[in-house]
PDB file of C-alpha atoms in Angstrom:
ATOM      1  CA  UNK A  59    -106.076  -6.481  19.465  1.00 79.00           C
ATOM      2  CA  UNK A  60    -102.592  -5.693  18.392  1.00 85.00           C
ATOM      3  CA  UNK A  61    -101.074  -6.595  21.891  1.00 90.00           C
ATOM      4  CA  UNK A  62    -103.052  -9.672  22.180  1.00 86.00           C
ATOM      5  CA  UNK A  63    -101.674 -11.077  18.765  1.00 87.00           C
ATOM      6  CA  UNK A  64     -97.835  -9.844  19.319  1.00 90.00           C
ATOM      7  CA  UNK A  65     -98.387 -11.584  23.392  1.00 88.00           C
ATOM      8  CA  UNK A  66     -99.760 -14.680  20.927  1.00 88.00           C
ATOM      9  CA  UNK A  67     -96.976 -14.566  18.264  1.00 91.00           C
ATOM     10  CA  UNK A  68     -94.452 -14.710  20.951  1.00 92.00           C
ATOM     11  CA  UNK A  69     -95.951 -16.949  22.834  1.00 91.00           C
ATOM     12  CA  UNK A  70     -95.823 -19.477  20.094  1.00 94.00           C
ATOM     13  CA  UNK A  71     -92.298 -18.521  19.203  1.00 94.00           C
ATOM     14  CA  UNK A  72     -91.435 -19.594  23.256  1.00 92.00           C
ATOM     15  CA  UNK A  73     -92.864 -22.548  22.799  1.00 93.00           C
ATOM     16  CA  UNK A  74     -91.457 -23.608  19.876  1.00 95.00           C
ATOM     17  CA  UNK A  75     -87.753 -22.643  20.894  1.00 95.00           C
ATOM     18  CA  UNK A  76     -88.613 -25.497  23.215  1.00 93.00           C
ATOM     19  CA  UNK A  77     -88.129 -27.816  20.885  1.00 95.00           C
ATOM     20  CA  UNK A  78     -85.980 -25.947  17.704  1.00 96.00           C
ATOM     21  CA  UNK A  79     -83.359 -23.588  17.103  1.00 95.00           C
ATOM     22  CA  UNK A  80     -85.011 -22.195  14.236  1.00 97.00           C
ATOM     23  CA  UNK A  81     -88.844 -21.162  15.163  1.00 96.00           C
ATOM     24  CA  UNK A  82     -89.413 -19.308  12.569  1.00 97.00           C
ATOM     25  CA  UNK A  83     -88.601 -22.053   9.895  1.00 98.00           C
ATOM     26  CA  UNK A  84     -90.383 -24.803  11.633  1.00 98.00           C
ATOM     27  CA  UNK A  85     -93.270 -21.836  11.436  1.00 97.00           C
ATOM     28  CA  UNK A  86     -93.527 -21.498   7.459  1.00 97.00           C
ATOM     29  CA  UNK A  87     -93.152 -25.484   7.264  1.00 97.00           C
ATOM     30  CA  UNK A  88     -95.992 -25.904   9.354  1.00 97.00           C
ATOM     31  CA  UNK A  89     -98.454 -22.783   7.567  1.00 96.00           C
ATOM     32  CA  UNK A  90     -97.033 -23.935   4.272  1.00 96.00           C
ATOM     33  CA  UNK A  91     -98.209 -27.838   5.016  1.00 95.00           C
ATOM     34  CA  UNK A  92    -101.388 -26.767   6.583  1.00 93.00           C
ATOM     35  CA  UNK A  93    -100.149 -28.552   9.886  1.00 95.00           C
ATOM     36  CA  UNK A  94    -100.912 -28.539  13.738  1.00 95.00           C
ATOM     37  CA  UNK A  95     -99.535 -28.747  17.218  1.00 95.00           C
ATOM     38  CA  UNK A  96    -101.862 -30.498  19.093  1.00 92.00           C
ATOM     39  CA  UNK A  97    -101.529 -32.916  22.746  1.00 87.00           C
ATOM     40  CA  UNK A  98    -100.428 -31.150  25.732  1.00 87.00           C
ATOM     41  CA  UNK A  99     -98.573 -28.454  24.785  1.00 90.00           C
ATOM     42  CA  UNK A 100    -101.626 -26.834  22.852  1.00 90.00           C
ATOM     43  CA  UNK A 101    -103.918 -27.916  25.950  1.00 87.00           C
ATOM     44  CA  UNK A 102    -101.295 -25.911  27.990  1.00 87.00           C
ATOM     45  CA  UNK A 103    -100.737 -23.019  25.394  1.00 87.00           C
ATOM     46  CA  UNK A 104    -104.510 -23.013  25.814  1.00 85.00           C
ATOM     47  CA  UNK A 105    -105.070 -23.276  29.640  1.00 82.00           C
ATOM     48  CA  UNK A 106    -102.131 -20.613  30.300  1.00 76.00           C
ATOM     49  CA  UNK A 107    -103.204 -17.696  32.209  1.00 65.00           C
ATOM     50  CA  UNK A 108    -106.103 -19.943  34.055  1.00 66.00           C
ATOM     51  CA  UNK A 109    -106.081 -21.218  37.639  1.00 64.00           C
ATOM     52  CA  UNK A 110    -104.884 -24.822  36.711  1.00 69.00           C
ATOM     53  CA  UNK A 111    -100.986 -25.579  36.847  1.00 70.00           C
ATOM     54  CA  UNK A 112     -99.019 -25.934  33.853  1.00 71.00           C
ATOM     55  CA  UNK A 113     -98.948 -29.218  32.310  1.00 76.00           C
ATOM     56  CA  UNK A 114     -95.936 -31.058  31.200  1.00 76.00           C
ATOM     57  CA  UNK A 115     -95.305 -32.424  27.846  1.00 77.00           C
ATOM     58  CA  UNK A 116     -93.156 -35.604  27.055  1.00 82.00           C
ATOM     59  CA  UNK A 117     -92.954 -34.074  23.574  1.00 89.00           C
ATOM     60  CA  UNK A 118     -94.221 -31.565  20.749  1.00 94.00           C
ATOM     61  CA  UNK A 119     -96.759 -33.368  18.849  1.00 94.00           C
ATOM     62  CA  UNK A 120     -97.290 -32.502  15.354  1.00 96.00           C
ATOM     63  CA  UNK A 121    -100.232 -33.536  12.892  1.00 95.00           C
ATOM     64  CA  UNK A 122     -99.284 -33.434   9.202  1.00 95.00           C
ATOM     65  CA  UNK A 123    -101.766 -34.532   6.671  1.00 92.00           C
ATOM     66  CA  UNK A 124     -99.806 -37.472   4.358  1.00 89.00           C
ATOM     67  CA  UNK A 125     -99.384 -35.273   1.568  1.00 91.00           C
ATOM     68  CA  UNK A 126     -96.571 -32.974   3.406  1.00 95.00           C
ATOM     69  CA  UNK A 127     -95.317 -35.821   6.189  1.00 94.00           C
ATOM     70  CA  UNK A 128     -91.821 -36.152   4.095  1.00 94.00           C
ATOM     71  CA  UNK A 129     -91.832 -32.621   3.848  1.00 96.00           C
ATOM     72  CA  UNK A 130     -92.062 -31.842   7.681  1.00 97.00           C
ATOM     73  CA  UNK A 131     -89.612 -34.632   9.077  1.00 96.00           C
ATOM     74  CA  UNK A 132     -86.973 -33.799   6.700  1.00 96.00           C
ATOM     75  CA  UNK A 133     -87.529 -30.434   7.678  1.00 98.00           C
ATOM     76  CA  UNK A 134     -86.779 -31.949  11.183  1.00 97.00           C
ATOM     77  CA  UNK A 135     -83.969 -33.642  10.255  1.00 96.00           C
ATOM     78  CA  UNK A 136     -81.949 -31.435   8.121  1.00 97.00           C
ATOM     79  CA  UNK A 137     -83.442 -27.653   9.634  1.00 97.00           C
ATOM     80  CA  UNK A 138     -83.660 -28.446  13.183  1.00 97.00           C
ATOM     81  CA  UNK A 139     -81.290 -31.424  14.129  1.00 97.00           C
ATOM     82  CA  UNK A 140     -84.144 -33.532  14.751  1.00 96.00           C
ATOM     83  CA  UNK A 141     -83.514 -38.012  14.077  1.00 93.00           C
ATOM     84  CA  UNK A 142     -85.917 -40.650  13.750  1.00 89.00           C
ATOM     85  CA  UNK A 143     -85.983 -42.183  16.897  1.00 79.00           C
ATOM     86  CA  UNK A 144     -85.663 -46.083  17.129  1.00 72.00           C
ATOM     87  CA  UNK A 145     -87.564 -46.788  20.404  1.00 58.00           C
ATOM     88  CA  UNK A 146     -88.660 -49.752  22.428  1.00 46.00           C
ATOM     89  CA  UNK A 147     -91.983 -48.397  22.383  1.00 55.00           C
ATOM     90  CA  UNK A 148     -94.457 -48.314  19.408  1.00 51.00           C
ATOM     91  CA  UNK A 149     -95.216 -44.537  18.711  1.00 57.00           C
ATOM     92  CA  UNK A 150     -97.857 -46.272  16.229  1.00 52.00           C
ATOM     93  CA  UNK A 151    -100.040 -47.816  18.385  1.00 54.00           C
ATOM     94  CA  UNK A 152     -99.959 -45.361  21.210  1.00 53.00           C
ATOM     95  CA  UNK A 153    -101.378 -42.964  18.732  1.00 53.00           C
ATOM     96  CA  UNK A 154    -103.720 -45.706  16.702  1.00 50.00           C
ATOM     97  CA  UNK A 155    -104.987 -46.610  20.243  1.00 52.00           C
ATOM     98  CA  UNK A 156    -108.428 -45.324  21.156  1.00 47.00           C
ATOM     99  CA  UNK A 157    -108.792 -43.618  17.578  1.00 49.00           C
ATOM    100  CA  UNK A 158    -111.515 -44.567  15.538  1.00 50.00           C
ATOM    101  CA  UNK A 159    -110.150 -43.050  12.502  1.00 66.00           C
ATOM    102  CA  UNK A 160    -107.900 -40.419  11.016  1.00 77.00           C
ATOM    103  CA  UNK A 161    -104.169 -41.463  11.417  1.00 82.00           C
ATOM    104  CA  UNK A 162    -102.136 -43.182   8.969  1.00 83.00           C
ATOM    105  CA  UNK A 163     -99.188 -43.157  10.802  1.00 84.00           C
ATOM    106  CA  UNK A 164     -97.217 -41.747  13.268  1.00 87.00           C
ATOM    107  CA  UNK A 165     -93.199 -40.892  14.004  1.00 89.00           C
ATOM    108  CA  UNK A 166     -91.272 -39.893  16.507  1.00 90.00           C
ATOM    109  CA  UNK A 167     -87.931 -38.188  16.406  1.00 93.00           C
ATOM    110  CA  UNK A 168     -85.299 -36.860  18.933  1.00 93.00           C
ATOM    111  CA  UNK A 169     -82.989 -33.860  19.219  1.00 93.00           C
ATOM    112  CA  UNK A 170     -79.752 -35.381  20.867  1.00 89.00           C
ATOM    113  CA  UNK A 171     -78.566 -31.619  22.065  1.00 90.00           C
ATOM    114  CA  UNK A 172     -81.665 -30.051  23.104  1.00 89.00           C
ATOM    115  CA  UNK A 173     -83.148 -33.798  24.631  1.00 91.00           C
ATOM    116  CA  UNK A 174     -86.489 -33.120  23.312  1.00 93.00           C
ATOM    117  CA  UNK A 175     -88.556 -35.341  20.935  1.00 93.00           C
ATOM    118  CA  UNK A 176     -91.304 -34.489  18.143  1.00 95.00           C
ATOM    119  CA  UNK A 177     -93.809 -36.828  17.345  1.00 93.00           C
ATOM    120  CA  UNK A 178     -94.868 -36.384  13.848  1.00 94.00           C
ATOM    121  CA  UNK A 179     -98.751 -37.684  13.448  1.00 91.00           C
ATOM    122  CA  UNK A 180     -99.643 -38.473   9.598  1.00 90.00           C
ATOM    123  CA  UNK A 181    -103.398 -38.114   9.420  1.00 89.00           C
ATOM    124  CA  UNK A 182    -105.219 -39.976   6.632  1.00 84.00           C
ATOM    125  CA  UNK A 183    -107.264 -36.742   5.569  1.00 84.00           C
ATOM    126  CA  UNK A 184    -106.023 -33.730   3.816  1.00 85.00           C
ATOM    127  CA  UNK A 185    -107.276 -31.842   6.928  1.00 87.00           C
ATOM    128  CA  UNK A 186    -104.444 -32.301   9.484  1.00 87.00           C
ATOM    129  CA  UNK A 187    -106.851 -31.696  11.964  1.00 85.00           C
ATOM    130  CA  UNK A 188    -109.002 -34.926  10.958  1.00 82.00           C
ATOM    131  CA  UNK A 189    -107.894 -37.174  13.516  1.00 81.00           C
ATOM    132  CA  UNK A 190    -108.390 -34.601  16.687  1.00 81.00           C
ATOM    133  CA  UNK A 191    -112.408 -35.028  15.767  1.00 77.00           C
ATOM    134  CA  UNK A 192    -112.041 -38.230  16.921  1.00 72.00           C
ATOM    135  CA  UNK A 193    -110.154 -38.566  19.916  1.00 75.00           C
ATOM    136  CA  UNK A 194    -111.816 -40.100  23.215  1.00 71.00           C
ATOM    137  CA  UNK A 195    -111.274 -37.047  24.709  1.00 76.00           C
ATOM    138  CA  UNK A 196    -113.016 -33.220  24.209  1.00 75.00           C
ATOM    139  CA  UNK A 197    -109.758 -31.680  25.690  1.00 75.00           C
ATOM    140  CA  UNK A 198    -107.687 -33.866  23.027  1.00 77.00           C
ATOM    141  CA  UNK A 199    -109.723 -31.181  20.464  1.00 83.00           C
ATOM    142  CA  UNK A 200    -107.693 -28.138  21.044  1.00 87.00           C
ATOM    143  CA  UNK A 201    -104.744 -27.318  18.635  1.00 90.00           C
ATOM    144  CA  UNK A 202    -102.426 -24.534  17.520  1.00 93.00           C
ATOM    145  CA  UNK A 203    -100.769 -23.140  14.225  1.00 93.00           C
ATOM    146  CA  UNK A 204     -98.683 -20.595  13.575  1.00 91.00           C
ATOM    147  CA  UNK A 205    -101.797 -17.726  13.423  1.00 90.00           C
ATOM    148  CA  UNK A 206    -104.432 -19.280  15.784  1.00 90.00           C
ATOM    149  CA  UNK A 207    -105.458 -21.011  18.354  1.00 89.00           C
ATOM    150  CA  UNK A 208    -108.504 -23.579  18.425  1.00 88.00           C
ATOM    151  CA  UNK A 209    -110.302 -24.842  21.374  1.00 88.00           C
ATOM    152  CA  UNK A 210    -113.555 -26.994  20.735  1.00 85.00           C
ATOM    153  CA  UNK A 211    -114.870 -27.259  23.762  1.00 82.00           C
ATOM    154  CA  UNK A 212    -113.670 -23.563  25.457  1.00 83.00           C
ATOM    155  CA  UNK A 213    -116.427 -23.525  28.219  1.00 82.00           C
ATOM    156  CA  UNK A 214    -115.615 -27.348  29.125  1.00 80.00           C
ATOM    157  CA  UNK A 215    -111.807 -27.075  28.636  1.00 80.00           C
ATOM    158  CA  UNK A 216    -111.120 -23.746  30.260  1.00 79.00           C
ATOM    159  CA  UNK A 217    -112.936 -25.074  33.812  1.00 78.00           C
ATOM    160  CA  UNK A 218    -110.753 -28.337  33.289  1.00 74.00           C
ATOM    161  CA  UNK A 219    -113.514 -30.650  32.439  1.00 77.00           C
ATOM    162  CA  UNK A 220    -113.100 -33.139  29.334  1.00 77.00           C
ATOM    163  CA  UNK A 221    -115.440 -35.992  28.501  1.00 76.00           C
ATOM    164  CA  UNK A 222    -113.711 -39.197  27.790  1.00 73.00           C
ATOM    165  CA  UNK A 223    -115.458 -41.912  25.924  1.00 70.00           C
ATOM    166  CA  UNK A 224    -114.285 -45.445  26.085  1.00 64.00           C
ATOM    167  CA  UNK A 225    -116.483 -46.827  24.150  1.00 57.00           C
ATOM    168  CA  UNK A 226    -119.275 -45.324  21.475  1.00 50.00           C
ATOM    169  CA  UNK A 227    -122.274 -45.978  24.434  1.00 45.00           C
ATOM    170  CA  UNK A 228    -120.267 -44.950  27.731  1.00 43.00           C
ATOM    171  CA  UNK A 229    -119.266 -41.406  28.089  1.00 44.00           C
ATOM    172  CA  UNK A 230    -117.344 -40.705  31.434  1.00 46.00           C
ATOM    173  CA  UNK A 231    -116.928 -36.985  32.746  1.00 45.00           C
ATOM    174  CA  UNK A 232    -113.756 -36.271  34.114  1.00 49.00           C
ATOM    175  CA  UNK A 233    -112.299 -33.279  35.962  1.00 49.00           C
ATOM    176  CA  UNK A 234    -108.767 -31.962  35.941  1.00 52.00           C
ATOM    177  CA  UNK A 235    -106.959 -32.048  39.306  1.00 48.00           C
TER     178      UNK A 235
END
């Protein structure tokens, strides 16, 4: 038990150090705001170790219930280096998209030196978690904090299966290639 959560703890700390120079910082923001990281690098963090090839994130995606939000991205800004990022695309509605409730509002901010972004997800409950419930997607339910790891759907997710439901009568089953 002790070697699984130190292989854990430092797997976390890798992945972070991705995106920050200062894991362990960015870890007590994100226990102390009740936050998670959740898209494809928890999928991946999840799915490591399996059969399936890695997956590759565009960024680190971060769901922050609006009570802490301000917290968090000035964390960003003035821990880690992070800036808002003015972009041609709307990080709103590519979240909002799909969602049938749970986000008020999303961010997304660069690191110029390390080339990475963040996208900081403001979810409309106290429960940062809120808005994963109701994704279109069972594999979208899978996210990490700094002392766990949650996977909905393990049987479904760890043999690369997800449901996908595009609208609330059609549910499509799709498998991983």
């Amino acid at each position: 038990r002790g070697q699984c959560k130190r292989y854990l703890s430092l797997k976390w700390h890798n992945l972070l150090s991705l995106y920050v120079p200062n894991t362990l910082a960015l870890s007590a923001v994100l226990h102390a705001s009740d936050s998670v990281v959740a898209g494809i690098e928890s999928l991946d963090f999840a799915l490591h170790g399996t059969n399936f090839p890695p997956l590759s994130a565009s960024s680190l995606q971060i769901h922050v219930n609006a009570v802490h939000a301000v917290q968090l991205i000035l964390h960003l800004r003035d821990v880690q280096g992070y800036w808002v990022c003015p972009t041609e695309e709307n990080v709103q509605d590519r979240y909002l998209e799909g969602v049938s409730g749970g986000i008020a509002n999303a961010i997304s901010l660069a690191h110029l030196e390390k080339e990475t972004r963040v996208d900081v997800v403001c979810t409309s409950e106290l429960d940062s978690a809120f808005a994963l419930a109701h994704s279109p997607s069972t594999l979208a339910f899978c996210y990490l904090t700094p002392n766990r790891v949650v996977v909905a759907y393990p049987a479904a997710t760890f043999s690369a299966v997800g449901m996908l439901c595009t609208t609330q009568s059609n549910v499509t089953i799709r498998r991983r290639t």
